[in-house]
């Protein structure tokens, strides 16, 4: 058992990582902590990256509506294909 030089009391070094969920202002552990009622602990909060959302494509559908004139783009592409931008190869 380690001793804290400031308080001269024993420190139990049973550090472990446990996931928890924050809900309605309370941290809810996702595993049994094995603590006694009233036992004090020290928390270190690390925010985990959110899980990939499979519905991202559905949520972004229609995001370009009204921002791009598709017919104008088609005309531009068709016209640009008619331009000769490369020198004619010599055979």
PDB file as gemmi writes it, atoms N, CA and C in Angstrom:
CRYST1    1.000    1.000    1.000  90.00  90.00  90.00 P 1                      
ATOM      1  N   UNK A   1       0.842  -1.174   0.000  1.00  0.00           N  
ATOM      2  CA  UNK A   1       0.000   0.000   0.000  1.00  0.00           C  
ATOM      3  C   UNK A   1       0.886   1.235   0.000  1.00  0.00           C  
ATOM      4  N   UNK A   2       0.612   2.177  -0.943  1.00  0.00           N  
ATOM      5  CA  UNK A   2       1.373   3.419  -1.025  1.00  0.00           C  
ATOM      6  C   UNK A   2       0.874   4.385   0.037  1.00  0.00           C  
ATOM      7  N   UNK A   3       1.720   5.314   0.412  1.00  0.00           N  
ATOM      8  CA  UNK A   3       1.332   6.313   1.404  1.00  0.00           C  
ATOM      9  C   UNK A   3       1.415   7.694   0.784  1.00  0.00           C  
ATOM     10  N   UNK A   4       0.404   8.502   1.021  1.00  0.00           N  
ATOM     11  CA  UNK A   4       0.378   9.874   0.544  1.00  0.00           C  
ATOM     12  C   UNK A   4       1.135  10.720   1.557  1.00  0.00           C  
ATOM     13  N   UNK A   5       2.262  11.341   1.170  1.00  0.00           N  
ATOM     14  CA  UNK A   5       3.058  12.102   2.137  1.00  0.00           C  
ATOM     15  C   UNK A   5       2.327  13.309   2.700  1.00  0.00           C  
ATOM     16  N   UNK A   6       1.334  13.855   1.996  1.00  0.00           N  
ATOM     17  CA  UNK A   6       0.621  15.033   2.490  1.00  0.00           C  
ATOM     18  C   UNK A   6      -0.354  14.676   3.597  1.00  0.00           C  
ATOM     19  N   UNK A   7      -1.058  13.548   3.441  1.00  0.00           N  
ATOM     20  CA  UNK A   7      -2.083  13.232   4.432  1.00  0.00           C  
ATOM     21  C   UNK A   7      -1.660  12.100   5.369  1.00  0.00           C  
ATOM     22  N   UNK A   8      -0.586  11.432   5.071  1.00  0.00           N  
ATOM     23  CA  UNK A   8      -0.060  10.323   5.881  1.00  0.00           C  
ATOM     24  C   UNK A   8      -1.065   9.173   6.021  1.00  0.00           C  
ATOM     25  N   UNK A   9      -1.992   9.062   5.097  1.00  0.00           N  
ATOM     26  CA  UNK A   9      -2.902   7.930   5.178  1.00  0.00           C  
ATOM     27  C   UNK A   9      -2.653   7.023   3.978  1.00  0.00           C  
ATOM     28  N   UNK A  10      -3.042   5.800   4.085  1.00  0.00           N  
ATOM     29  CA  UNK A  10      -2.784   4.836   3.023  1.00  0.00           C  
ATOM     30  C   UNK A  10      -3.627   5.085   1.789  1.00  0.00           C  
ATOM     31  N   UNK A  11      -3.058   4.787   0.642  1.00  0.00           N  
ATOM     32  CA  UNK A  11      -3.773   4.921  -0.620  1.00  0.00           C  
ATOM     33  C   UNK A  11      -3.820   3.555  -1.274  1.00  0.00           C  
ATOM     34  N   UNK A  12      -5.006   3.104  -1.591  1.00  0.00           N  
ATOM     35  CA  UNK A  12      -5.176   1.834  -2.289  1.00  0.00           C  
ATOM     36  C   UNK A  12      -5.038   2.116  -3.781  1.00  0.00           C  
ATOM     37  N   UNK A  13      -4.070   1.508  -4.407  1.00  0.00           N  
ATOM     38  CA  UNK A  13      -3.782   1.778  -5.815  1.00  0.00           C  
ATOM     39  C   UNK A  13      -4.574   0.841  -6.731  1.00  0.00           C  
ATOM     40  N   UNK A  14      -5.898   0.819  -6.616  1.00  0.00           N  
ATOM     41  CA  UNK A  14      -6.733  -0.027  -7.465  1.00  0.00           C  
ATOM     42  C   UNK A  14      -7.299   0.787  -8.626  1.00  0.00           C  
ATOM     43  N   UNK A  15      -6.448   1.444  -9.355  1.00  0.00           N  
ATOM     44  CA  UNK A  15      -6.912   2.258 -10.477  1.00  0.00           C  
ATOM     45  C   UNK A  15      -7.360   1.360 -11.618  1.00  0.00           C  
ATOM     46  N   UNK A  16      -8.469   1.739 -12.230  1.00  0.00           N  
ATOM     47  CA  UNK A  16      -8.962   0.999 -13.390  1.00  0.00           C  
ATOM     48  C   UNK A  16      -9.798   1.951 -14.226  1.00  0.00           C  
ATOM     49  N   UNK A  17     -10.075   1.539 -15.439  1.00  0.00           N  
ATOM     50  CA  UNK A  17     -10.883   2.343 -16.345  1.00  0.00           C  
ATOM     51  C   UNK A  17     -12.247   1.703 -16.500  1.00  0.00           C  
ATOM     52  N   UNK A  18     -13.281   2.501 -16.330  1.00  0.00           N  
ATOM     53  CA  UNK A  18     -14.656   2.022 -16.461  1.00  0.00           C  
ATOM     54  C   UNK A  18     -15.408   3.031 -17.321  1.00  0.00           C  
ATOM     55  N   UNK A  19     -16.118   2.561 -18.309  1.00  0.00           N  
ATOM     56  CA  UNK A  19     -16.935   3.456 -19.127  1.00  0.00           C  
ATOM     57  C   UNK A  19     -18.192   3.845 -18.362  1.00  0.00           C  
ATOM     58  N   UNK A  20     -18.660   5.061 -18.612  1.00  0.00           N  
ATOM     59  CA  UNK A  20     -19.883   5.557 -17.979  1.00  0.00           C  
ATOM     60  C   UNK A  20     -20.655   6.380 -18.995  1.00  0.00           C  
ATOM     61  N   UNK A  21     -21.927   6.545 -18.745  1.00  0.00           N  
ATOM     62  CA  UNK A  21     -22.788   7.360 -19.608  1.00  0.00           C  
ATOM     63  C   UNK A  21     -23.322   8.522 -18.785  1.00  0.00           C  
ATOM     64  N   UNK A  22     -23.265   9.719 -19.354  1.00  0.00           N  
ATOM     65  CA  UNK A  22     -23.764  10.911 -18.680  1.00  0.00           C  
ATOM     66  C   UNK A  22     -25.211  11.103 -19.085  1.00  0.00           C  
ATOM     67  N   UNK A  23     -26.120  11.111 -18.114  1.00  0.00           N  
ATOM     68  CA  UNK A  23     -27.542  11.246 -18.407  1.00  0.00           C  
ATOM     69  C   UNK A  23     -28.219  12.043 -17.292  1.00  0.00           C  
ATOM     70  N   UNK A  24     -28.904  13.091 -17.672  1.00  0.00           N  
ATOM     71  CA  UNK A  24     -29.657  13.920 -16.725  1.00  0.00           C  
ATOM     72  C   UNK A  24     -28.783  14.426 -15.571  1.00  0.00           C  
ATOM     73  N   UNK A  25     -27.564  14.813 -15.890  1.00  0.00           N  
ATOM     74  CA  UNK A  25     -26.673  15.377 -14.891  1.00  0.00           C  
ATOM     75  C   UNK A  25     -25.953  14.366 -14.016  1.00  0.00           C  
ATOM     76  N   UNK A  26     -26.064  13.063 -14.349  1.00  0.00           N  
ATOM     77  CA  UNK A  26     -25.464  12.015 -13.514  1.00  0.00           C  
ATOM     78  C   UNK A  26     -24.623  11.086 -14.381  1.00  0.00           C  
ATOM     79  N   UNK A  27     -23.449  10.715 -13.878  1.00  0.00           N  
ATOM     80  CA  UNK A  27     -22.631   9.707 -14.538  1.00  0.00           C  
ATOM     81  C   UNK A  27     -23.115   8.330 -14.117  1.00  0.00           C  
ATOM     82  N   UNK A  28     -23.474   7.502 -15.081  1.00  0.00           N  
ATOM     83  CA  UNK A  28     -23.948   6.144 -14.792  1.00  0.00           C  
ATOM     84  C   UNK A  28     -22.902   5.149 -15.284  1.00  0.00           C  
ATOM     85  N   UNK A  29     -22.207   4.444 -14.369  1.00  0.00           N  
ATOM     86  CA  UNK A  29     -21.205   3.466 -14.782  1.00  0.00           C  
ATOM     87  C   UNK A  29     -21.845   2.352 -15.609  1.00  0.00           C  
ATOM     88  N   UNK A  30     -21.121   1.878 -16.608  1.00  0.00           N  
ATOM     89  CA  UNK A  30     -21.616   0.793 -17.455  1.00  0.00           C  
ATOM     90  C   UNK A  30     -21.115  -0.568 -16.970  1.00  0.00           C  
ATOM     91  N   UNK A  31     -20.433  -0.580 -15.847  1.00  0.00           N  
ATOM     92  CA  UNK A  31     -19.946  -1.829 -15.239  1.00  0.00           C  
ATOM     93  C   UNK A  31     -19.976  -1.672 -13.722  1.00  0.00           C  
ATOM     94  N   UNK A  32     -19.970  -2.785 -13.035  1.00  0.00           N  
ATOM     95  CA  UNK A  32     -19.959  -2.763 -11.567  1.00  0.00           C  
ATOM     96  C   UNK A  32     -18.633  -2.170 -11.093  1.00  0.00           C  
ATOM     97  N   UNK A  33     -18.708  -1.214 -10.196  1.00  0.00           N  
ATOM     98  CA  UNK A  33     -17.505  -0.555  -9.692  1.00  0.00           C  
ATOM     99  C   UNK A  33     -16.896  -1.263  -8.490  1.00  0.00           C  
ATOM    100  N   UNK A  34     -17.670  -2.079  -7.809  1.00  0.00           N  
ATOM    101  CA  UNK A  34     -17.163  -2.783  -6.641  1.00  0.00           C  
ATOM    102  C   UNK A  34     -16.803  -1.849  -5.502  1.00  0.00           C  
ATOM    103  N   UNK A  35     -17.546  -0.778  -5.329  1.00  0.00           N  
ATOM    104  CA  UNK A  35     -17.272   0.202  -4.278  1.00  0.00           C  
ATOM    105  C   UNK A  35     -18.219   0.018  -3.108  1.00  0.00           C  
ATOM    106  N   UNK A  36     -17.742   0.418  -1.937  1.00  0.00           N  
ATOM    107  CA  UNK A  36     -18.599   0.417  -0.752  1.00  0.00           C  
ATOM    108  C   UNK A  36     -19.405   1.707  -0.727  1.00  0.00           C  
ATOM    109  N   UNK A  37     -20.590   1.674  -0.149  1.00  0.00           N  
ATOM    110  CA  UNK A  37     -21.440   2.858  -0.030  1.00  0.00           C  
ATOM    111  C   UNK A  37     -20.686   3.956   0.708  1.00  0.00           C  
ATOM    112  N   UNK A  38     -20.648   5.128   0.134  1.00  0.00           N  
ATOM    113  CA  UNK A  38     -19.977   6.261   0.748  1.00  0.00           C  
ATOM    114  C   UNK A  38     -18.484   6.334   0.475  1.00  0.00           C  
ATOM    115  N   UNK A  39     -17.944   5.373  -0.230  1.00  0.00           N  
ATOM    116  CA  UNK A  39     -16.508   5.365  -0.524  1.00  0.00           C  
ATOM    117  C   UNK A  39     -16.170   6.497  -1.491  1.00  0.00           C  
ATOM    118  N   UNK A  40     -15.086   7.192  -1.218  1.00  0.00           N  
ATOM    119  CA  UNK A  40     -14.672   8.292  -2.068  1.00  0.00           C  
ATOM    120  C   UNK A  40     -13.774   7.787  -3.181  1.00  0.00           C  
ATOM    121  N   UNK A  41     -13.923   8.392  -4.355  1.00  0.00           N  
ATOM    122  CA  UNK A  41     -13.095   8.048  -5.506  1.00  0.00           C  
ATOM    123  C   UNK A  41     -12.633   9.330  -6.184  1.00  0.00           C  
ATOM    124  N   UNK A  42     -11.647   9.209  -7.020  1.00  0.00           N  
ATOM    125  CA  UNK A  42     -11.155  10.320  -7.808  1.00  0.00           C  
ATOM    126  C   UNK A  42     -11.491  10.021  -9.265  1.00  0.00           C  
ATOM    127  N   UNK A  43     -12.153  10.958  -9.934  1.00  0.00           N  
ATOM    128  CA  UNK A  43     -12.569  10.753 -11.314  1.00  0.00           C  
ATOM    129  C   UNK A  43     -11.668  11.513 -12.271  1.00  0.00           C  
ATOM    130  N   UNK A  44     -11.369  10.875 -13.379  1.00  0.00           N  
ATOM    131  CA  UNK A  44     -10.685  11.538 -14.492  1.00  0.00           C  
ATOM    132  C   UNK A  44     -11.614  11.400 -15.680  1.00  0.00           C  
ATOM    133  N   UNK A  45     -12.083  12.490 -16.227  1.00  0.00           N  
ATOM    134  CA  UNK A  45     -13.064  12.464 -17.293  1.00  0.00           C  
ATOM    135  C   UNK A  45     -12.366  12.553 -18.652  1.00  0.00           C  
ATOM    136  N   UNK A  46     -12.610  11.578 -19.506  1.00  0.00           N  
ATOM    137  CA  UNK A  46     -12.132  11.581 -20.886  1.00  0.00           C  
ATOM    138  C   UNK A  46     -13.348  11.390 -21.776  1.00  0.00           C  
ATOM    139  N   UNK A  47     -13.566  12.300 -22.684  1.00  0.00           N  
ATOM    140  CA  UNK A  47     -14.687  12.171 -23.594  1.00  0.00           C  
ATOM    141  C   UNK A  47     -14.281  11.246 -24.727  1.00  0.00           C  
ATOM    142  N   UNK A  48     -15.071  10.206 -24.953  1.00  0.00           N  
ATOM    143  CA  UNK A  48     -14.791   9.251 -26.017  1.00  0.00           C  
ATOM    144  C   UNK A  48     -15.366   9.755 -27.329  1.00  0.00           C  
ATOM    145  N   UNK A  49     -14.702   9.443 -28.448  1.00  0.00           N  
ATOM    146  CA  UNK A  49     -15.264   9.863 -29.733  1.00  0.00           C  
ATOM    147  C   UNK A  49     -16.612   9.193 -29.956  1.00  0.00           C  
ATOM    148  N   UNK A  50     -17.507   9.921 -30.579  1.00  0.00           N  
ATOM    149  CA  UNK A  50     -18.828   9.350 -30.820  1.00  0.00           C  
ATOM    150  C   UNK A  50     -18.736   8.234 -31.856  1.00  0.00           C  
ATOM    151  N   UNK A  51     -19.698   7.334 -31.794  1.00  0.00           N  
ATOM    152  CA  UNK A  51     -19.736   6.217 -32.731  1.00  0.00           C  
ATOM    153  C   UNK A  51     -20.093   6.737 -34.112  1.00  0.00           C  
ATOM    154  N   UNK A  52     -19.546   6.117 -35.156  1.00  0.00           N  
ATOM    155  CA  UNK A  52     -19.897   6.548 -36.510  1.00  0.00           C  
ATOM    156  C   UNK A  52     -21.400   6.399 -36.725  1.00  0.00           C  
ATOM    157  N   UNK A  53     -21.978   7.399 -37.328  1.00  0.00           N  
ATOM    158  CA  UNK A  53     -23.415   7.409 -37.556  1.00  0.00           C  
ATOM    159  C   UNK A  53     -23.704   6.885 -38.957  1.00  0.00           C  
ATOM    160  N   UNK A  54     -24.445   5.799 -39.044  1.00  0.00           N  
ATOM    161  CA  UNK A  54     -24.742   5.176 -40.328  1.00  0.00           C  
ATOM    162  C   UNK A  54     -25.752   5.977 -41.139  1.00  0.00           C  
ATOM    163  N   UNK A  55     -26.470   6.891 -40.514  1.00  0.00           N  
ATOM    164  CA  UNK A  55     -27.501   7.650 -41.218  1.00  0.00           C  
ATOM    165  C   UNK A  55     -27.011   8.998 -41.738  1.00  0.00           C  
ATOM    166  N   UNK A  56     -25.706   9.205 -41.786  1.00  0.00           N  
ATOM    167  CA  UNK A  56     -25.187  10.500 -42.209  1.00  0.00           C  
ATOM    168  C   UNK A  56     -25.617  10.819 -43.633  1.00  0.00           C  
ATOM    169  N   UNK A  57     -25.684   9.814 -44.491  1.00  0.00           N  
ATOM    170  CA  UNK A  57     -26.050  10.074 -45.875  1.00  0.00           C  
ATOM    171  C   UNK A  57     -27.505  10.545 -45.972  1.00  0.00           C  
ATOM    172  N   UNK A  58     -28.383   9.905 -45.213  1.00  0.00           N  
ATOM    173  CA  UNK A  58     -29.789  10.315 -45.224  1.00  0.00           C  
ATOM    174  C   UNK A  58     -29.955  11.730 -44.677  1.00  0.00           C  
ATOM    175  N   UNK A  59     -29.212  12.071 -43.638  1.00  0.00           N  
ATOM    176  CA  UNK A  59     -29.335  13.404 -43.043  1.00  0.00           C  
ATOM    177  C   UNK A  59     -28.832  14.501 -43.965  1.00  0.00           C  
ATOM    178  N   UNK A  60     -27.871  14.173 -44.839  1.00  0.00           N  
ATOM    179  CA  UNK A  60     -27.315  15.192 -45.723  1.00  0.00           C  
ATOM    180  C   UNK A  60     -28.002  15.235 -47.081  1.00  0.00           C  
ATOM    181  N   UNK A  61     -28.897  14.307 -47.334  1.00  0.00           N  
ATOM    182  CA  UNK A  61     -29.597  14.279 -48.622  1.00  0.00           C  
ATOM    183  C   UNK A  61     -30.340  15.592 -48.845  1.00  0.00           C  
ATOM    184  N   UNK A  62     -30.185  16.138 -50.031  1.00  0.00           N  
ATOM    185  CA  UNK A  62     -30.880  17.379 -50.367  1.00  0.00           C  
ATOM    186  C   UNK A  62     -30.163  18.627 -49.913  1.00  0.00           C  
ATOM    187  N   UNK A  63     -28.967  18.492 -49.405  1.00  0.00           N  
ATOM    188  CA  UNK A  63     -28.236  19.646 -48.899  1.00  0.00           C  
ATOM    189  C   UNK A  63     -27.843  20.653 -49.971  1.00  0.00           C  
ATOM    190  N   UNK A  64     -27.773  20.218 -51.233  1.00  0.00           N  
ATOM    191  CA  UNK A  64     -27.392  21.106 -52.331  1.00  0.00           C  
ATOM    192  C   UNK A  64     -28.604  21.686 -53.057  1.00  0.00           C  
ATOM    193  N   UNK A  65     -29.800  21.330 -52.643  1.00  0.00           N  
ATOM    194  CA  UNK A  65     -30.999  21.801 -53.333  1.00  0.00           C  
ATOM    195  C   UNK A  65     -31.036  23.325 -53.343  1.00  0.00           C  
ATOM    196  N   UNK A  66     -31.231  23.858 -54.533  1.00  0.00           N  
ATOM    197  CA  UNK A  66     -31.330  25.304 -54.680  1.00  0.00           C  
ATOM    198  C   UNK A  66     -29.993  26.019 -54.747  1.00  0.00           C  
ATOM    199  N   UNK A  67     -28.893  25.327 -54.501  1.00  0.00           N  
ATOM    200  CA  UNK A  67     -27.578  25.974 -54.522  1.00  0.00           C  
ATOM    201  C   UNK A  67     -26.884  25.819 -55.869  1.00  0.00           C  
ATOM    202  N   UNK A  68     -27.244  24.787 -56.615  1.00  0.00           N  
ATOM    203  CA  UNK A  68     -26.571  24.479 -57.873  1.00  0.00           C  
ATOM    204  C   UNK A  68     -27.618  24.302 -58.967  1.00  0.00           C  
ATOM    205  N   UNK A  69     -27.356  24.896 -60.128  1.00  0.00           N  
ATOM    206  CA  UNK A  69     -28.227  24.709 -61.279  1.00  0.00           C  
ATOM    207  C   UNK A  69     -27.646  23.552 -62.093  1.00  0.00           C  
ATOM    208  N   UNK A  70     -28.238  22.378 -61.973  1.00  0.00           N  
ATOM    209  CA  UNK A  70     -27.718  21.179 -62.632  1.00  0.00           C  
ATOM    210  C   UNK A  70     -27.701  21.327 -64.146  1.00  0.00           C  
ATOM    211  N   UNK A  71     -28.704  21.959 -64.700  1.00  0.00           N  
ATOM    212  CA  UNK A  71     -28.758  22.135 -66.154  1.00  0.00           C  
ATOM    213  C   UNK A  71     -27.614  23.019 -66.642  1.00  0.00           C  
ATOM    214  N   UNK A  72     -27.270  24.036 -65.867  1.00  0.00           N  
ATOM    215  CA  UNK A  72     -26.155  24.904 -66.233  1.00  0.00           C  
ATOM    216  C   UNK A  72     -24.838  24.126 -66.202  1.00  0.00           C  
ATOM    217  N   UNK A  73     -24.679  23.277 -65.227  1.00  0.00           N  
ATOM    218  CA  UNK A  73     -23.458  22.460 -65.139  1.00  0.00           C  
ATOM    219  C   UNK A  73     -23.373  21.524 -66.337  1.00  0.00           C  
ATOM    220  N   UNK A  74     -24.480  20.900 -66.701  1.00  0.00           N  
ATOM    221  CA  UNK A  74     -24.482  20.003 -67.872  1.00  0.00           C  
ATOM    222  C   UNK A  74     -24.092  20.758 -69.144  1.00  0.00           C  
ATOM    223  N   UNK A  75     -24.633  21.978 -69.331  1.00  0.00           N  
ATOM    224  CA  UNK A  75     -24.276  22.785 -70.506  1.00  0.00           C  
ATOM    225  C   UNK A  75     -22.784  23.120 -70.494  1.00  0.00           C  
ATOM    226  N   UNK A  76     -22.270  23.487 -69.329  1.00  0.00           N  
ATOM    227  CA  UNK A  76     -20.847  23.827 -69.207  1.00  0.00           C  
ATOM    228  C   UNK A  76     -19.964  22.635 -69.580  1.00  0.00           C  
ATOM    229  N   UNK A  77     -20.313  21.467 -69.067  1.00  0.00           N  
ATOM    230  CA  UNK A  77     -19.520  20.269 -69.351  1.00  0.00           C  
ATOM    231  C   UNK A  77     -19.564  19.959 -70.840  1.00  0.00           C  
ATOM    232  N   UNK A  78     -20.738  20.037 -71.438  1.00  0.00           N  
ATOM    233  CA  UNK A  78     -20.888  19.733 -72.864  1.00  0.00           C  
ATOM    234  C   UNK A  78     -20.075  20.709 -73.709  1.00  0.00           C  
ATOM    235  N   UNK A  79     -20.139  21.997 -73.375  1.00  0.00           N  
ATOM    236  CA  UNK A  79     -19.378  22.999 -74.124  1.00  0.00           C  
ATOM    237  C   UNK A  79     -17.876  22.813 -73.943  1.00  0.00           C  
ATOM    238  N   UNK A  80     -17.447  22.484 -72.737  1.00  0.00           N  
ATOM    239  CA  UNK A  80     -16.013  22.337 -72.493  1.00  0.00           C  
ATOM    240  C   UNK A  80     -15.435  21.127 -73.223  1.00  0.00           C  
ATOM    241  N   UNK A  81     -16.264  20.138 -73.494  1.00  0.00           N  
ATOM    242  CA  UNK A  81     -15.789  18.966 -74.239  1.00  0.00           C  
ATOM    243  C   UNK A  81     -15.579  19.295 -75.708  1.00  0.00           C  
ATOM    244  N   UNK A  82     -16.218  20.328 -76.188  1.00  0.00           N  
ATOM    245  CA  UNK A  82     -16.063  20.725 -77.588  1.00  0.00           C  
ATOM    246  C   UNK A  82     -14.785  21.509 -77.827  1.00  0.00           C  
ATOM    247  N   UNK A  83     -14.177  22.051 -76.795  1.00  0.00           N  
ATOM    248  CA  UNK A  83     -12.965  22.847 -76.928  1.00  0.00           C  
ATOM    249  C   UNK A  83     -11.765  21.952 -77.171  1.00  0.00           C  
ATOM    250  N   UNK A  84     -10.908  22.361 -78.082  1.00  0.00           N  
ATOM    251  CA  UNK A  84      -9.668  21.631 -78.333  1.00  0.00           C  
ATOM    252  C   UNK A  84      -8.593  22.269 -77.463  1.00  0.00           C  
ATOM    253  N   UNK A  85      -8.239  21.621 -76.380  1.00  0.00           N  
ATOM    254  CA  UNK A  85      -7.257  22.209 -75.467  1.00  0.00           C  
ATOM    255  C   UNK A  85      -5.871  21.603 -75.635  1.00  0.00           C  
ATOM    256  N   UNK A  86      -5.781  20.494 -76.353  1.00  0.00           N  
ATOM    257  CA  UNK A  86      -4.472  19.862 -76.560  1.00  0.00           C  
ATOM    258  C   UNK A  86      -4.050  20.027 -78.021  1.00  0.00           C  
ATOM    259  N   UNK A  87      -2.761  20.143 -78.225  1.00  0.00           N  
ATOM    260  CA  UNK A  87      -2.296  20.220 -79.612  1.00  0.00           C  
ATOM    261  C   UNK A  87      -2.556  18.872 -80.313  1.00  0.00           C  
ATOM    262  N   UNK A  88      -2.825  18.977 -81.594  1.00  0.00           N  
ATOM    263  CA  UNK A  88      -3.083  17.763 -82.354  1.00  0.00           C  
ATOM    264  C   UNK A  88      -1.783  16.975 -82.477  1.00  0.00           C  
ATOM    265  N   UNK A  89      -1.822  15.669 -82.201  1.00  0.00           N  
ATOM    266  CA  UNK A  89      -0.594  14.867 -82.250  1.00  0.00           C  
ATOM    267  C   UNK A  89      -0.101  14.710 -83.693  1.00  0.00           C  
ATOM    268  N   UNK A  90       1.217  14.683 -83.840  1.00  0.00           N  
ATOM    269  CA  UNK A  90       1.820  14.468 -85.155  1.00  0.00           C  
ATOM    270  C   UNK A  90       2.039  12.976 -85.333  1.00  0.00           C  
ATOM    271  N   UNK A  91       1.625  12.488 -86.445  1.00  0.00           N  
ATOM    272  CA  UNK A  91       1.788  11.051 -86.747  1.00  0.00           C  
ATOM    273  C   UNK A  91       2.865  10.813 -87.744  1.00  0.00           C  
TER     274      UNK A  91                                                      
END                                                                             
